[in-house]
Structures are given as C-alpha cells and as structure tokens.
Tab-separated table of C-alpha atoms and ligand atoms in Angstrom:
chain	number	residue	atom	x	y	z
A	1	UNK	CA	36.943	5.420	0.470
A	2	UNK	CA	36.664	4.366	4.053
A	3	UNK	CA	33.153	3.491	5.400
A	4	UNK	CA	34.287	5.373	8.755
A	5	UNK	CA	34.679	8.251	7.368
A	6	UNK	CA	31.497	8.782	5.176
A	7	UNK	CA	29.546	7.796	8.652
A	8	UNK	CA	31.701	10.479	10.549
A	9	UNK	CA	30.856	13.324	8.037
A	10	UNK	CA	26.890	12.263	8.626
A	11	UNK	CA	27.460	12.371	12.376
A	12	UNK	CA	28.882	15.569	12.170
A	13	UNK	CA	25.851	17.101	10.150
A	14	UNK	CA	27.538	17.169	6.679
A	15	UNK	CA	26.062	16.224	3.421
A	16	UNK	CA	27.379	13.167	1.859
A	17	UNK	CA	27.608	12.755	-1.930
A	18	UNK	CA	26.401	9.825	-4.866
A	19	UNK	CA	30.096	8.233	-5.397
A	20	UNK	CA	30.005	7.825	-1.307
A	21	UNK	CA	26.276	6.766	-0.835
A	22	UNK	CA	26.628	4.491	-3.716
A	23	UNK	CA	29.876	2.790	-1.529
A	24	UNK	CA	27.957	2.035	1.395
A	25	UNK	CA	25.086	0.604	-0.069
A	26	UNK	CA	27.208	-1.311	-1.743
A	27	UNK	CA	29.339	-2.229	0.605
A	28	UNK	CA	25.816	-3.356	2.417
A	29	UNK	CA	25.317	-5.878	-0.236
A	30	UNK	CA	28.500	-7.674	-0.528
A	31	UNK	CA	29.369	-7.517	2.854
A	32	UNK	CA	31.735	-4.736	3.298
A	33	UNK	CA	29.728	-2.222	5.304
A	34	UNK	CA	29.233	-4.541	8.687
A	35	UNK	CA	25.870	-4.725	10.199
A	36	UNK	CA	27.343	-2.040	13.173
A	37	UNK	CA	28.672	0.126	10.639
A	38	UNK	CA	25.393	0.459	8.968
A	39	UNK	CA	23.595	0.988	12.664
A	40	UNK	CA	25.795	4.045	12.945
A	41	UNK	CA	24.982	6.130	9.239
A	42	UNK	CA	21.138	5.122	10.330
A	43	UNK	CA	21.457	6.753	13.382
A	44	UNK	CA	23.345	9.743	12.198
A	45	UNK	CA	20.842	10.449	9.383
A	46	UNK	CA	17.665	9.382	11.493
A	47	UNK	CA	19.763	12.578	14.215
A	48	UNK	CA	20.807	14.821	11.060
A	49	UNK	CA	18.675	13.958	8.501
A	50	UNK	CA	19.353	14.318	4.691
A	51	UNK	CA	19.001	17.080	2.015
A	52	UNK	CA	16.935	16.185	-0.965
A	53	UNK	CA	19.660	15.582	-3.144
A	54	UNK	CA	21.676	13.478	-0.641
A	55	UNK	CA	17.610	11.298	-0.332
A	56	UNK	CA	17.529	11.225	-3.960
A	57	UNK	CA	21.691	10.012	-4.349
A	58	UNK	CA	20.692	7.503	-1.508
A	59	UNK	CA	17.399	6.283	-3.574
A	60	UNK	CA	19.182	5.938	-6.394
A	61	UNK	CA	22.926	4.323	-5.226
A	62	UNK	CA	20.180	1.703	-3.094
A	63	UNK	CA	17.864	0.671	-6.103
A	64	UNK	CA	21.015	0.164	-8.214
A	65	UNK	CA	22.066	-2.413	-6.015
A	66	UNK	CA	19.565	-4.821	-7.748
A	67	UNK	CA	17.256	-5.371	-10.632
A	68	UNK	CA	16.123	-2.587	-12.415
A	69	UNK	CA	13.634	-3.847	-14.775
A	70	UNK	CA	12.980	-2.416	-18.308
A	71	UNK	CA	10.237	-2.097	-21.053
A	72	UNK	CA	8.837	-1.734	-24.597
A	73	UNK	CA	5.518	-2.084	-24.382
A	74	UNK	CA	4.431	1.061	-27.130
A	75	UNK	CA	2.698	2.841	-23.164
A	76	UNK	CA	3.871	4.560	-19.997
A	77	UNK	CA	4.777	2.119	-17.257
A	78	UNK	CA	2.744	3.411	-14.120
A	79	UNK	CA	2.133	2.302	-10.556
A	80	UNK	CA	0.586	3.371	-7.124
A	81	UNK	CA	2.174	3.203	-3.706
A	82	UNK	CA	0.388	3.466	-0.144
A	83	UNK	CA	1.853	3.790	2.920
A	84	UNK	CA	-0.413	0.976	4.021
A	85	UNK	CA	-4.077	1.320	5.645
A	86	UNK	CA	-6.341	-1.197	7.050
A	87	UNK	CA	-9.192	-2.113	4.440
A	88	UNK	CA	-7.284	-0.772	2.086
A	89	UNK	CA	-7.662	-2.534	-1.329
A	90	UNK	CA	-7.165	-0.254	-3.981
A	91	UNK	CA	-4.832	-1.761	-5.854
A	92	UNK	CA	-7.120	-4.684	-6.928
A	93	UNK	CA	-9.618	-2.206	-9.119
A	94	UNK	CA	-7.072	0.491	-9.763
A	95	UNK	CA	-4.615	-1.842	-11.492
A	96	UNK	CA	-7.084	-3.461	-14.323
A	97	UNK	CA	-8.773	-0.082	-14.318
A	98	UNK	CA	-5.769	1.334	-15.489
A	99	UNK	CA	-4.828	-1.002	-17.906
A	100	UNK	CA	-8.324	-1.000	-19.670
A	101	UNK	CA	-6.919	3.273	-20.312
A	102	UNK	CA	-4.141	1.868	-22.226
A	103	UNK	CA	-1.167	2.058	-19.193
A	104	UNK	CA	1.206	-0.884	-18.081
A	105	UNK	CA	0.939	-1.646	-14.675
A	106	UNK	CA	3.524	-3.580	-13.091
A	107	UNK	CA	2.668	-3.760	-9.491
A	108	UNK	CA	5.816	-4.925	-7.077
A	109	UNK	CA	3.972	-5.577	-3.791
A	110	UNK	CA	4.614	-6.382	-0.195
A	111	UNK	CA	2.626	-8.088	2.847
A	112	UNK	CA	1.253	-6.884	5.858
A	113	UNK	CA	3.177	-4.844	7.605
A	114	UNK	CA	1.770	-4.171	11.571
A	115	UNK	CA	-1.639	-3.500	11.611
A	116	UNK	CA	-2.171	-2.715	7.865
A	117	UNK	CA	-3.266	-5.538	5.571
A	118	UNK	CA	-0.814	-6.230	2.297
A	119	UNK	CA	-1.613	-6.506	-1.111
A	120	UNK	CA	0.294	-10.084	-1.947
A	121	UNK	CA	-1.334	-11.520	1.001
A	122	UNK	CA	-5.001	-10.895	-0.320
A	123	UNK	CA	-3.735	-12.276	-4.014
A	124	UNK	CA	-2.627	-15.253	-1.575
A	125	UNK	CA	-6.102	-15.803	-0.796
A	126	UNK	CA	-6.347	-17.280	-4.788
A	127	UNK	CA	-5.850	-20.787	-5.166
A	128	UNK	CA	-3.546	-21.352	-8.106
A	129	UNK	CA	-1.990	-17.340	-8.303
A	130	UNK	CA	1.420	-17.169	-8.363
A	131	UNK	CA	2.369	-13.873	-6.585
A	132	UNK	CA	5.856	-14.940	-6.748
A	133	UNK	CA	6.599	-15.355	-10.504
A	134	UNK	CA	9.860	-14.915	-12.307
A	135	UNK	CA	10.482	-12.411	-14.213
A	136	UNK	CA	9.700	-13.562	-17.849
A	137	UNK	CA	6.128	-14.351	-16.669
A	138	UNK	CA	5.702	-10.742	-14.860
A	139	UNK	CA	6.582	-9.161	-17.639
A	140	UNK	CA	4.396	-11.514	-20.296
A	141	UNK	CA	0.997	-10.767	-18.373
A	142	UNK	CA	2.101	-7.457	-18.330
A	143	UNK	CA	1.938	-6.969	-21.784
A	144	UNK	CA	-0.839	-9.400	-22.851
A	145	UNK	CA	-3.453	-7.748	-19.829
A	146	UNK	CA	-2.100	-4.538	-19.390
A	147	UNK	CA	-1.443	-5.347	-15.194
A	148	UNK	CA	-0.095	-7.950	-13.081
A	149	UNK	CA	0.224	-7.686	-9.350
A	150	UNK	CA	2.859	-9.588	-7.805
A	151	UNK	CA	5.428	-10.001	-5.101
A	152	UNK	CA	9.236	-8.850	-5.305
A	153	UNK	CA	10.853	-10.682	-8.086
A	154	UNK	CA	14.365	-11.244	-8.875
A	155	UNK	CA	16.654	-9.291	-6.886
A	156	UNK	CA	15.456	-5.940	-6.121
A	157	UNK	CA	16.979	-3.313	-3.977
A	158	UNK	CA	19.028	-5.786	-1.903
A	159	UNK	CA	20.697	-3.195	0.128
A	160	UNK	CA	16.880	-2.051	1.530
A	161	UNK	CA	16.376	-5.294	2.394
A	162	UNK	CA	19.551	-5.385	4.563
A	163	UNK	CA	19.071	-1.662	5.982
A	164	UNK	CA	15.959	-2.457	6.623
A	165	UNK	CA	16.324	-4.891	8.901
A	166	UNK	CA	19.124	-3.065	10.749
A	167	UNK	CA	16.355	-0.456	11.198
A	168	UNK	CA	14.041	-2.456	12.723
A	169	UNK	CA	16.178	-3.524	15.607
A	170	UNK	CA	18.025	0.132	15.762
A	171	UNK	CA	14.905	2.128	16.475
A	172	UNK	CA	15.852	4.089	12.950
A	173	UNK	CA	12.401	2.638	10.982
A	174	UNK	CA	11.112	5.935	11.588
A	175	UNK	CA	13.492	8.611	9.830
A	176	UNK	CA	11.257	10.357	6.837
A	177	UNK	CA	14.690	10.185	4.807
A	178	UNK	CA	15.629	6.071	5.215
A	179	UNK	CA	11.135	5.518	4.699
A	180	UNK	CA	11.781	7.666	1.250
A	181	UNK	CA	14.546	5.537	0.094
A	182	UNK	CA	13.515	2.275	1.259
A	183	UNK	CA	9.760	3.058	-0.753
A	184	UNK	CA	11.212	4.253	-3.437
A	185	UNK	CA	14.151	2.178	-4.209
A	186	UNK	CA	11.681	-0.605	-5.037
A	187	UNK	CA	9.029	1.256	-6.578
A	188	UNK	CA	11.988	2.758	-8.808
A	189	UNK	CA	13.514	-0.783	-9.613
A	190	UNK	CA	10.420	-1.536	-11.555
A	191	UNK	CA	11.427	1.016	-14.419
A	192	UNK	CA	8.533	3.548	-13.834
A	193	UNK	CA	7.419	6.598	-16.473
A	194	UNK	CA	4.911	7.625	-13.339
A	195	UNK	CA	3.968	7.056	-9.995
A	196	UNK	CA	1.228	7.851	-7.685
A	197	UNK	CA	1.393	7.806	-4.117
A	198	UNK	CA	-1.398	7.304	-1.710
A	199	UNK	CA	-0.408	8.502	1.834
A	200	UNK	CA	-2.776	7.564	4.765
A	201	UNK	CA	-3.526	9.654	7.499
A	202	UNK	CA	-5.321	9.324	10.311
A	203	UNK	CA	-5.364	6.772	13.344
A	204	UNK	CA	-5.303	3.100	10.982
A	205	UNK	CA	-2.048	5.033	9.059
A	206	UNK	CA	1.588	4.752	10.613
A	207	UNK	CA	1.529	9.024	9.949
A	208	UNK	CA	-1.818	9.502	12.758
A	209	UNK	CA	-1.275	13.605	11.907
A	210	UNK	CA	-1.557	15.446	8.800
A	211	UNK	CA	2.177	17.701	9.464
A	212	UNK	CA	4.200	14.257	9.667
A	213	UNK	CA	1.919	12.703	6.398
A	214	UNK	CA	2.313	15.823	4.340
A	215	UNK	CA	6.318	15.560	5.762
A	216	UNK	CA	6.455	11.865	4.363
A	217	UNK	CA	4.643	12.606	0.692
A	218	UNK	CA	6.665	16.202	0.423
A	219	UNK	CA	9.842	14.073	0.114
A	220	UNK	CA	8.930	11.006	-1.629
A	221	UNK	CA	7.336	13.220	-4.586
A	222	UNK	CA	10.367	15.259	-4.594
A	223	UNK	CA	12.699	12.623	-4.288
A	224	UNK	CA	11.107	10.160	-7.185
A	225	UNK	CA	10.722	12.997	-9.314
A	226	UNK	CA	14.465	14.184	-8.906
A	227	UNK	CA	15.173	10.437	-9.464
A	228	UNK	CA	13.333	10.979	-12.649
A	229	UNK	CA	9.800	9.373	-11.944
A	230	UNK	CA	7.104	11.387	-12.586
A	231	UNK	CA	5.498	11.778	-9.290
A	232	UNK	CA	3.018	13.181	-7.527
A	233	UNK	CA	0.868	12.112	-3.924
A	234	UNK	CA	-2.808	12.400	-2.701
A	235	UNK	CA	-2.635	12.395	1.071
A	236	UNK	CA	-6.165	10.554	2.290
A	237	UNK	CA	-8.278	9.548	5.357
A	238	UNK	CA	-7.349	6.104	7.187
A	239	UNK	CA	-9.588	7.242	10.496
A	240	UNK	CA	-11.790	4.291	9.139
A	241	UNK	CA	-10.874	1.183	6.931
A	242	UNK	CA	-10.724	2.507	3.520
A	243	UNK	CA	-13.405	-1.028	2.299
A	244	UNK	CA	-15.954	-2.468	4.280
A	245	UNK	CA	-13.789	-5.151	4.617
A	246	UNK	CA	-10.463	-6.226	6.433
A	247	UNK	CA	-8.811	-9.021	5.754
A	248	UNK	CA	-7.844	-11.470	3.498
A	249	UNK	CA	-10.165	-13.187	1.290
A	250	UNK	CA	-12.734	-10.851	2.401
A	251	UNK	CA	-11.405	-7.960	0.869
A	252	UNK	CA	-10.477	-9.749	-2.474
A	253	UNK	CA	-14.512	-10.599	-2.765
A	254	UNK	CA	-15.056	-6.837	-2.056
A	255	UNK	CA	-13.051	-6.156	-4.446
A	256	UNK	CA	-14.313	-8.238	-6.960
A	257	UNK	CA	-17.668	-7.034	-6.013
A	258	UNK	CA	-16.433	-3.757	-7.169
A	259	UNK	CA	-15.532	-4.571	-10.047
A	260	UNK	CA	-18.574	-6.522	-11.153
A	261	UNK	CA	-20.509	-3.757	-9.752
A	262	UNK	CA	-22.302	-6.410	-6.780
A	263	UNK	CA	-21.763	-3.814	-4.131
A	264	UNK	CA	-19.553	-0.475	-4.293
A	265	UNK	CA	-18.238	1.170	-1.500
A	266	UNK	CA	-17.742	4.818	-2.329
A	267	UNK	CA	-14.835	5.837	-0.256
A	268	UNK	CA	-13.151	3.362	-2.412
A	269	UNK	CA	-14.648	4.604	-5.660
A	270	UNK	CA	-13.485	8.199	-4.932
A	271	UNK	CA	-9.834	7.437	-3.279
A	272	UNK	CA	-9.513	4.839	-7.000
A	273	UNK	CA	-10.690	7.287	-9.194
A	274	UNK	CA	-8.891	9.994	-7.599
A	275	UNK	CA	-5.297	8.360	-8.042
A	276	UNK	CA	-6.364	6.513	-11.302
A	277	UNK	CA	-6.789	10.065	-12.606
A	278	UNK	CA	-3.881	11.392	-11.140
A	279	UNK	CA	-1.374	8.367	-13.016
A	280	UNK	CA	-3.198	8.994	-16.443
A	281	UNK	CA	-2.724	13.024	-16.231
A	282	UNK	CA	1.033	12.413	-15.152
A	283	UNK	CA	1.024	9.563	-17.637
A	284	UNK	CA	0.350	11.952	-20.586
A	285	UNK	CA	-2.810	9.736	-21.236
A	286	UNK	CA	-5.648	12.961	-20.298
A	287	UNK	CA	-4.631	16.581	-19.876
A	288	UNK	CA	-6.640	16.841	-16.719
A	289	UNK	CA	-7.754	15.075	-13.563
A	290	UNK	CA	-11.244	15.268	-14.361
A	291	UNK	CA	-10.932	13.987	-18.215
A	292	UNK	CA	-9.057	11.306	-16.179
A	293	UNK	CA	-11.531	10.332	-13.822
A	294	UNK	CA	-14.304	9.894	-16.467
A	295	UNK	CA	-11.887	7.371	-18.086
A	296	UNK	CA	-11.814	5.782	-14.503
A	297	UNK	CA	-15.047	5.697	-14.131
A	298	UNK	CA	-15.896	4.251	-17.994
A	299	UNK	CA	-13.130	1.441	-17.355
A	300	UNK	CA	-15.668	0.074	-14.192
A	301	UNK	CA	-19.469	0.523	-15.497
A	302	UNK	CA	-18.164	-0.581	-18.934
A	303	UNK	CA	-16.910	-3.732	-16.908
A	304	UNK	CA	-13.177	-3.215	-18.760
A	305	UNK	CA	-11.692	-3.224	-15.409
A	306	UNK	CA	-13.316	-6.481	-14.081
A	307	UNK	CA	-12.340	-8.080	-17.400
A	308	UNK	CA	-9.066	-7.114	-16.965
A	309	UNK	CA	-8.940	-8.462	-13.577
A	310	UNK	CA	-10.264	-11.568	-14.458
A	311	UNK	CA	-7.390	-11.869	-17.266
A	312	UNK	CA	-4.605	-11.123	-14.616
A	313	UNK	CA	-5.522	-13.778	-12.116
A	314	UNK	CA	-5.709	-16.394	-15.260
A	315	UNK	CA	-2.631	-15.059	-16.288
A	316	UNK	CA	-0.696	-15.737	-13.220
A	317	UNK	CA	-2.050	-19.306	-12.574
A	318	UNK	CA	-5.316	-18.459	-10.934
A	319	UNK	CA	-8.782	-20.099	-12.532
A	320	UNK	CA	-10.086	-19.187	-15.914
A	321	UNK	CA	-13.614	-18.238	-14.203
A	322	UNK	CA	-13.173	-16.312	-11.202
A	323	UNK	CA	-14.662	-13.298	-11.835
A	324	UNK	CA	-18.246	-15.824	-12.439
A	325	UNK	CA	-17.276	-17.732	-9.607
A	326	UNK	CA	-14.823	-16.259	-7.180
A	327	UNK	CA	-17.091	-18.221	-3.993
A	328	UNK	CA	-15.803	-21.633	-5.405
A	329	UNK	CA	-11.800	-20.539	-5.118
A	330	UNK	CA	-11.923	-18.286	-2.133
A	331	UNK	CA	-11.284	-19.771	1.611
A	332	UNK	CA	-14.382	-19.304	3.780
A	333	UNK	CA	-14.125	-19.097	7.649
A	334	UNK	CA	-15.778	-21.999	9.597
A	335	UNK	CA	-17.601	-19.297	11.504
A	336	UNK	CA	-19.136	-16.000	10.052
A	337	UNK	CA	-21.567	-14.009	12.386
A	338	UNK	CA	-22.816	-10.957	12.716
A	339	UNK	CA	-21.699	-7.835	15.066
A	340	UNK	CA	-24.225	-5.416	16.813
A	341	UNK	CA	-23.985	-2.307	18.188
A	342	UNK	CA	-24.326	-2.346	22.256
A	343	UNK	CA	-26.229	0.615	21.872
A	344	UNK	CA	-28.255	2.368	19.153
A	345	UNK	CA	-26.913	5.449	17.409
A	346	UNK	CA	-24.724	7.192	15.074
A	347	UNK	CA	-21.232	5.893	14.395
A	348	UNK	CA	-19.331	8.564	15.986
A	349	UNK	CA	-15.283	7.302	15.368
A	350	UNK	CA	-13.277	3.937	14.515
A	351	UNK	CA	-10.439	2.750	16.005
A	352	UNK	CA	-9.141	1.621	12.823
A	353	UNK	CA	-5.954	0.517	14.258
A	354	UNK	CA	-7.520	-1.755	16.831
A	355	UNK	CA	-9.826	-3.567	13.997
A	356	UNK	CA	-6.567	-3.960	12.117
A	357	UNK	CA	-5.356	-5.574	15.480
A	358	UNK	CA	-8.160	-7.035	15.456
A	359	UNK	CA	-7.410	-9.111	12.077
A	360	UNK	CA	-4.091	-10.543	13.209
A	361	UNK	CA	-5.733	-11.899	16.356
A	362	UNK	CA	-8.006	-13.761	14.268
A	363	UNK	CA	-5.125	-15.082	12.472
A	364	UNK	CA	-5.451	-13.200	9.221
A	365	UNK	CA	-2.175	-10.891	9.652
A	366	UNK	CA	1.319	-11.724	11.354
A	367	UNK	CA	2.598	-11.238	14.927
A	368	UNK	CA	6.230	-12.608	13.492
A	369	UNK	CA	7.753	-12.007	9.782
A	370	UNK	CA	7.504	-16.213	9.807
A	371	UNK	CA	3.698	-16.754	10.915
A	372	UNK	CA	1.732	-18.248	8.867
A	373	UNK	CA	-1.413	-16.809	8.234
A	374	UNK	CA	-5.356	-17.584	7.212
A	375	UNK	CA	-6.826	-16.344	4.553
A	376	UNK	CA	-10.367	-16.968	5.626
A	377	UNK	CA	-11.001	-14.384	8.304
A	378	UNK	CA	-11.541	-11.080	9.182
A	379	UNK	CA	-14.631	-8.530	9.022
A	380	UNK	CA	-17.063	-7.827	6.492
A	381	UNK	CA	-19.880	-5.570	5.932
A	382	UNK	CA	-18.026	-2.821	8.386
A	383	UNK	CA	-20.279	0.302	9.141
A	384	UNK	CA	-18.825	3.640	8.638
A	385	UNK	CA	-18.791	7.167	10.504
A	386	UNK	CA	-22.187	8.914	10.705
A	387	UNK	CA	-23.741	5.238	9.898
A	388	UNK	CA	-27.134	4.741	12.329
A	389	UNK	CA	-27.066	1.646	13.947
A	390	UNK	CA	-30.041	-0.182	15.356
A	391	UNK	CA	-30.602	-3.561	16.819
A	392	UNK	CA	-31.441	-4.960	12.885
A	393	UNK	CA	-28.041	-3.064	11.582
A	394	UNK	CA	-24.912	-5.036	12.529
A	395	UNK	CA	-21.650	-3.183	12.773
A	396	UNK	CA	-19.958	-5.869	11.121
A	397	UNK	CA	-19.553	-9.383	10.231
A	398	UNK	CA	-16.822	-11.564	11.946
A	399	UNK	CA	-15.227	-14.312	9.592
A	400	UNK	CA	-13.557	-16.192	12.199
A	401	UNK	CA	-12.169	-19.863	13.067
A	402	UNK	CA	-13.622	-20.862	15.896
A	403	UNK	CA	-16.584	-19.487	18.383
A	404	UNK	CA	-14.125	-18.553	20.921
A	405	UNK	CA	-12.042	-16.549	18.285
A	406	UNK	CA	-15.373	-14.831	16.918
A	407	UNK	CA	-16.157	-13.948	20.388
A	408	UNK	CA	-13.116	-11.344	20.818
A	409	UNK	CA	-13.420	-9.792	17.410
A	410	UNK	CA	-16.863	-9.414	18.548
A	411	UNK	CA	-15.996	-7.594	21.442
A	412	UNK	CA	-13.131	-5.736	19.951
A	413	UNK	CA	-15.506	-4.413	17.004
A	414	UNK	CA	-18.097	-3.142	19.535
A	415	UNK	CA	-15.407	-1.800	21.414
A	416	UNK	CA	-13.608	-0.182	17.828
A	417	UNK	CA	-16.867	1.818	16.590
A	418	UNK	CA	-18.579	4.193	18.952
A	419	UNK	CA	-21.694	5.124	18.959
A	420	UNK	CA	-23.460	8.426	20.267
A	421	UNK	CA	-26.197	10.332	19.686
A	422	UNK	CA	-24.238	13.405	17.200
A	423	UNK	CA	-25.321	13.598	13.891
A	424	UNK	CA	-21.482	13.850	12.028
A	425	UNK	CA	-21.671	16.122	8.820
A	426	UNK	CA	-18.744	13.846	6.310
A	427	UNK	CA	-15.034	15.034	6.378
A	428	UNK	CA	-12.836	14.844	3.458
A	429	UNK	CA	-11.290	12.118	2.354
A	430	UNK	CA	-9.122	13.231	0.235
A	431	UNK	CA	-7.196	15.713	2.699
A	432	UNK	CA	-4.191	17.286	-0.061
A	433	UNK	CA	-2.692	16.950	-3.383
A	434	UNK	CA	1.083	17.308	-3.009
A	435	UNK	CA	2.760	18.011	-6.870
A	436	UNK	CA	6.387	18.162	-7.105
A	437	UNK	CA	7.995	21.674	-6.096
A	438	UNK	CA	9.174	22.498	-9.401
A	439	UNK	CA	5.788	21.693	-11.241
B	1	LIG	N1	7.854	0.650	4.035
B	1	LIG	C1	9.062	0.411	3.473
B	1	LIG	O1	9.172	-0.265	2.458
B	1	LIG	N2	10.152	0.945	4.073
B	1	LIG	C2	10.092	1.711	5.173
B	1	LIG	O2	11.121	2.163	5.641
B	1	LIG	C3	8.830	1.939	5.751
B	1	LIG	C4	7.714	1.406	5.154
C-alpha cells in the first residue's frame, strides 16, 4: 500500500477501507506516515468527511495501535465520557456510585483542555494519589473498590496522540469524524461492555448549539456501538458551570460534599443520576432508567458511594481518612473572598466560558500543555440562573493567590453573571437522549 494513494482517494471524496486505515495509523506510530502526510488525510477528511463505517474502521485501526486492556472481574466494565464543561465534576460521585451497583469502573482520564476543567487535574489536588499508576495497580483497585480514576496508562492509542497534535497546528481539531475517533479510541482501549456519553451544550461547551452537539453524540454513539460498545449519549446544559464550583481543589471538596451529603447541588444530582441510570440499563444491571436511578440515588443517601470514594483515593496512595478529613489534605488559597453582585436582581445568564477563563488566569488551568498549575484556586459557592442576588448574597467566592489576582476574578465574575430584573422560569438540563440508530 502506498500512503499517497489512500490520502488521494480521501481527497477525491472516496471511502477508504479497515486494511488501509489500519496502514496509516500505523504507519503514524512507527514513523512511516510523515507528519505532512498525515496533515493531508486530516484535511481531506476534515473537507470530505467520513461514512460511519469508514469512523468506526478509523476508531478501531487507531485504538489498536496501543493497549487494549482486558478483564474478569464476574461485572460489566462501564465508563462515562464528557466533552468537557466548566464545573463539571461528575465523574467524582458517578464513579463510586456506580461501583456501590455492582459495575467496574475504570476511568482513563485527561486534563484540562481550554477553558474546561479536567478530571486528573482535580484528583491532582490529593496529596499522596497517584493518577498515573501502572497498570497492575489500575486494575487491583479496580477490582477490590469497584472504581479507580486515573490518568492514561501504558500505551494507549498512540496514533491519537500523534494525530492529535498534527490537528492542533493544522486547523483539523474540529472535524466531527477525527473528535469521534480520537474520544473513542481511548475510551475503547479500556475494554468497555458500556459507555455513556455526556455531551455539553451551551456557551461553557466547545458544541455552543444544540445541531453541532446532537451532530457530535449522533456519531460517537453510532460509532462505539458499531465498534461493539454499548453506547448511548445524554446531550446536557453547560450555559452555567455544571457545580457551584470551578476549579481544582474546590471542586474535589464539592464533590466530596456530595457525597457525604454536606451540601448537594442538584444540577449535579440530576445530570449523575441521569447517566448513572443510563450505564446500569445499558449495563444489563436494571431494565429501565428509572429502576436505575433509584439505585443511583440509594448508592448516595445510603453513603455507599462516599465509601467507595473514600476506598479509591486510599487505594491509589491518597490518605486512609479523607472522606473525615478532606480540609487537612486539600491545598487552600492564601486568599478566599467573597463576590457581590453590582446590582441587585435575578441572575439572568453566565458566561460560563469566561469564568472558565477566569480559572486559568488565577492559575488553576493551563495557557501552555507545560504550565504548571495550582490547585488551590478558583470559585466557590457560584450562584445560578434565576438565583436573586442582594447585597448579603455573594455571587461567588474567589480562592485566589494574591489580592491583586482576587481582584480580576472579582471583576470577571461580576462581569460573567448578569443580573436583571426578569423572573427566568428553569430550562432543561437535560436537552436529548441520543440511543444508537439500530436500537
Ligand atoms: N478530545 C479528544 O480527545 N479529541 C478530540 O479530537 C477532541 C476532544
């Protein structure tokens, strides 16, 4: 096979097949597909685009380039996906809620990408957990806790890794085709029975509309269920952080104060519970959503899920008592003060974006892949839409490193949340349930 001439059949519109997508990637991998070559087949799908079988055959060829883990743990192997929000930290209830049903949860994670927070840098936030654990230890806390969440380990999907980064300086990142491979090449490589994806919408989510979200879930839930991943997508709001918190540390004790049942935050009850359900039902583990939310919902008041959680962080090097005493182990910010309103009113809209922004200005997200990051800061306590705010009810609280830094997430807070006179009647937060065309 010749690398030119699988790139000149997807220039010219034609569909390529598994024996030729499988080449290239690779070829990607050990060098024989050069970094130009692999600019042009971006371009020509991002221009041409793919058909689902051609997505699937490139999903496939691309996780096979690595690790693809396997297991025998006597339950279905299960995981979530989003496609990244800002407050957005499901993944630290649903994961022990889901093992305390009886599931293995596995969760491959990835940092913060733009103005979305990620998962492995608020497990970062833990002194003494190992998000970066071989493989033997993954899969031991798997088994004995039911969940561990953790970074990439061993050698997954190299060829994404490469194409990826040809994409980033080939304006190809956003192709709906190379974003379904890249996802699910390394959600695949973890040796799924099911999957659940969470994709944001709204203006903190890379899709802002609901056509180019549905567009994104449509093919990753037919694409990981042609790949043979049972698979289905809840399409959500992101036109306000998902927690009252962004950040770091701050959303890891929001989390924890979840889980302990300190303070809930019912968007995030409702998005959990919603995909929780979803994983068990496609899991085999309840024969309906709503059976499956009551199992949800049991795991957290019975406090399974917090035990769980506590057993996860012990298990990957964290200390034996942070559920009882998570303030001892987590960074604080020199300075934490509250945020009001300029004016009083309803909370009309949230610039959810520019509060994610916000967090990488006070040094809690990245500017570079390289940067270094804090832990400490970010905002808590974060009103929602259709909130009231008076001169006693901050908008926020800004965890911050210095007075000067506080100052600007100040303004940019009061500047994020508007306030008017309007009395807002809710809108959905879950916007669509996409199922796999054949189901
Ligand atoms: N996240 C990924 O892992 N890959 C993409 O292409 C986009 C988002």
């Amino acid at each position: 096979m010749l690398t030119q001439e699988i790139i000149r059949k997807k220039r010219d519109g034609q569909t390529l097949d598994a024996p030729e997508l499988k080449f290239l990637m690779r070829g990607l991998v050990d060098g024989k597909v050069s970094n130009a070559q692999a600019a042009a087949f971006a371009m020509s799908v991002y221009f041409n685009g793919m058909q689902i079988d051609e997505r699937v055959a490139l999903t496939v060829a691309m996780r096979d380039t690595g690790d693809v883990l396997s297991w025998d743990l006597g339950g279905p192997v299960v995981d979530k996906h989003s496609t990244g929000g800002v407050g957005d930290n499901v993944s630290l209830m649903l994961a022990p809620a889901l093992a305390a049903c009886g599931v293995y949860v596995p969760m491959i994670s990835g940092r913060g990408l733009g103005h979305t927070g990620g998962t492995l840098d608020k497990f970062d936030s833990i002194s003494g957990y190992q998000t970066q654990p071989d493989v033997d230890l993954l899969k031991k806390v798997t088994q004995e806790v039911g969940c561990a969440i953790i970074g990439q380990t061993g050698d997954i999907a190299p060829a994404d890794k490469v194409l990826y980064g040809i994409r980033d300086v080939t304006a190809t990142v956003e192709s709906v085709d190379l974003i379904t491979a890249s996802i699910l090449s390394k959600k695949l490589a973890a040796g799924l029975d099911a999957l659940v994806l969470d994709v944001k919408c709204g203006n903190g989510a890379f899709m802002a509309t609901q056509d180019d979200a549905r567009e994104l879930a449509e093919s990753l839930v037919n694409v990981a269920n042609g790949a043979g991943c049972k698979t289905s997508a809840i399409m959500t709001d992101m036109n306000e952080p998902l927690a009252s918190a962004a950040g770091n540390a701050v959303e890891v004790r929001n989390a924890v104060d979840f889980l302990t049942g300190t303070h809930i935050d019912n968007r995030l009850w409702d998005v959990t519970s919603d995909l929780g359900a979803e994983l068990l039902m496609l899991a085999g583990v309840v024969p309906n959503v709503g059976q499956g939310r009551d199992r949800i919902s049991a795991a957290f008041t019975s406090g399974a899920a917090a035990e769980r959680f506590g057993a996860m962080v012990t298990g990957l090097g964290g200390p034996a008592d942070f559920m009882e005493n998570m303030h001892k182990y987590l960074p604080v910010a020199p300075v934490v003060r509250e945020v009001f309103a300029t004016s009083e009113g309803f909370v009309q809209g949230i610039d959810t974006r520019g509060i994610g922004m916000a967090v990488i200005e006070l040094g809690g997200g990245r500017r570079v892949s390289s940067d270094t990051i804090d832990h400490s800061v970010g905002f808590s306590d974060l009103a929602g839409v259709g909130q009231l705010m008076d001169k006693d009810e901050p908008i926020g609280v800004v965890h911050a490193l210095s007075d000067a830094d506080a100052d600007a997430a100040a303004q940019t807070l009061q500047n994020a949340m508007k306030i008017g006179d309007d009395v807002l009647r809710p809108k959905p937060l879950i916007r669509e349930n996409i199922i796999h065309d054949n189901d």
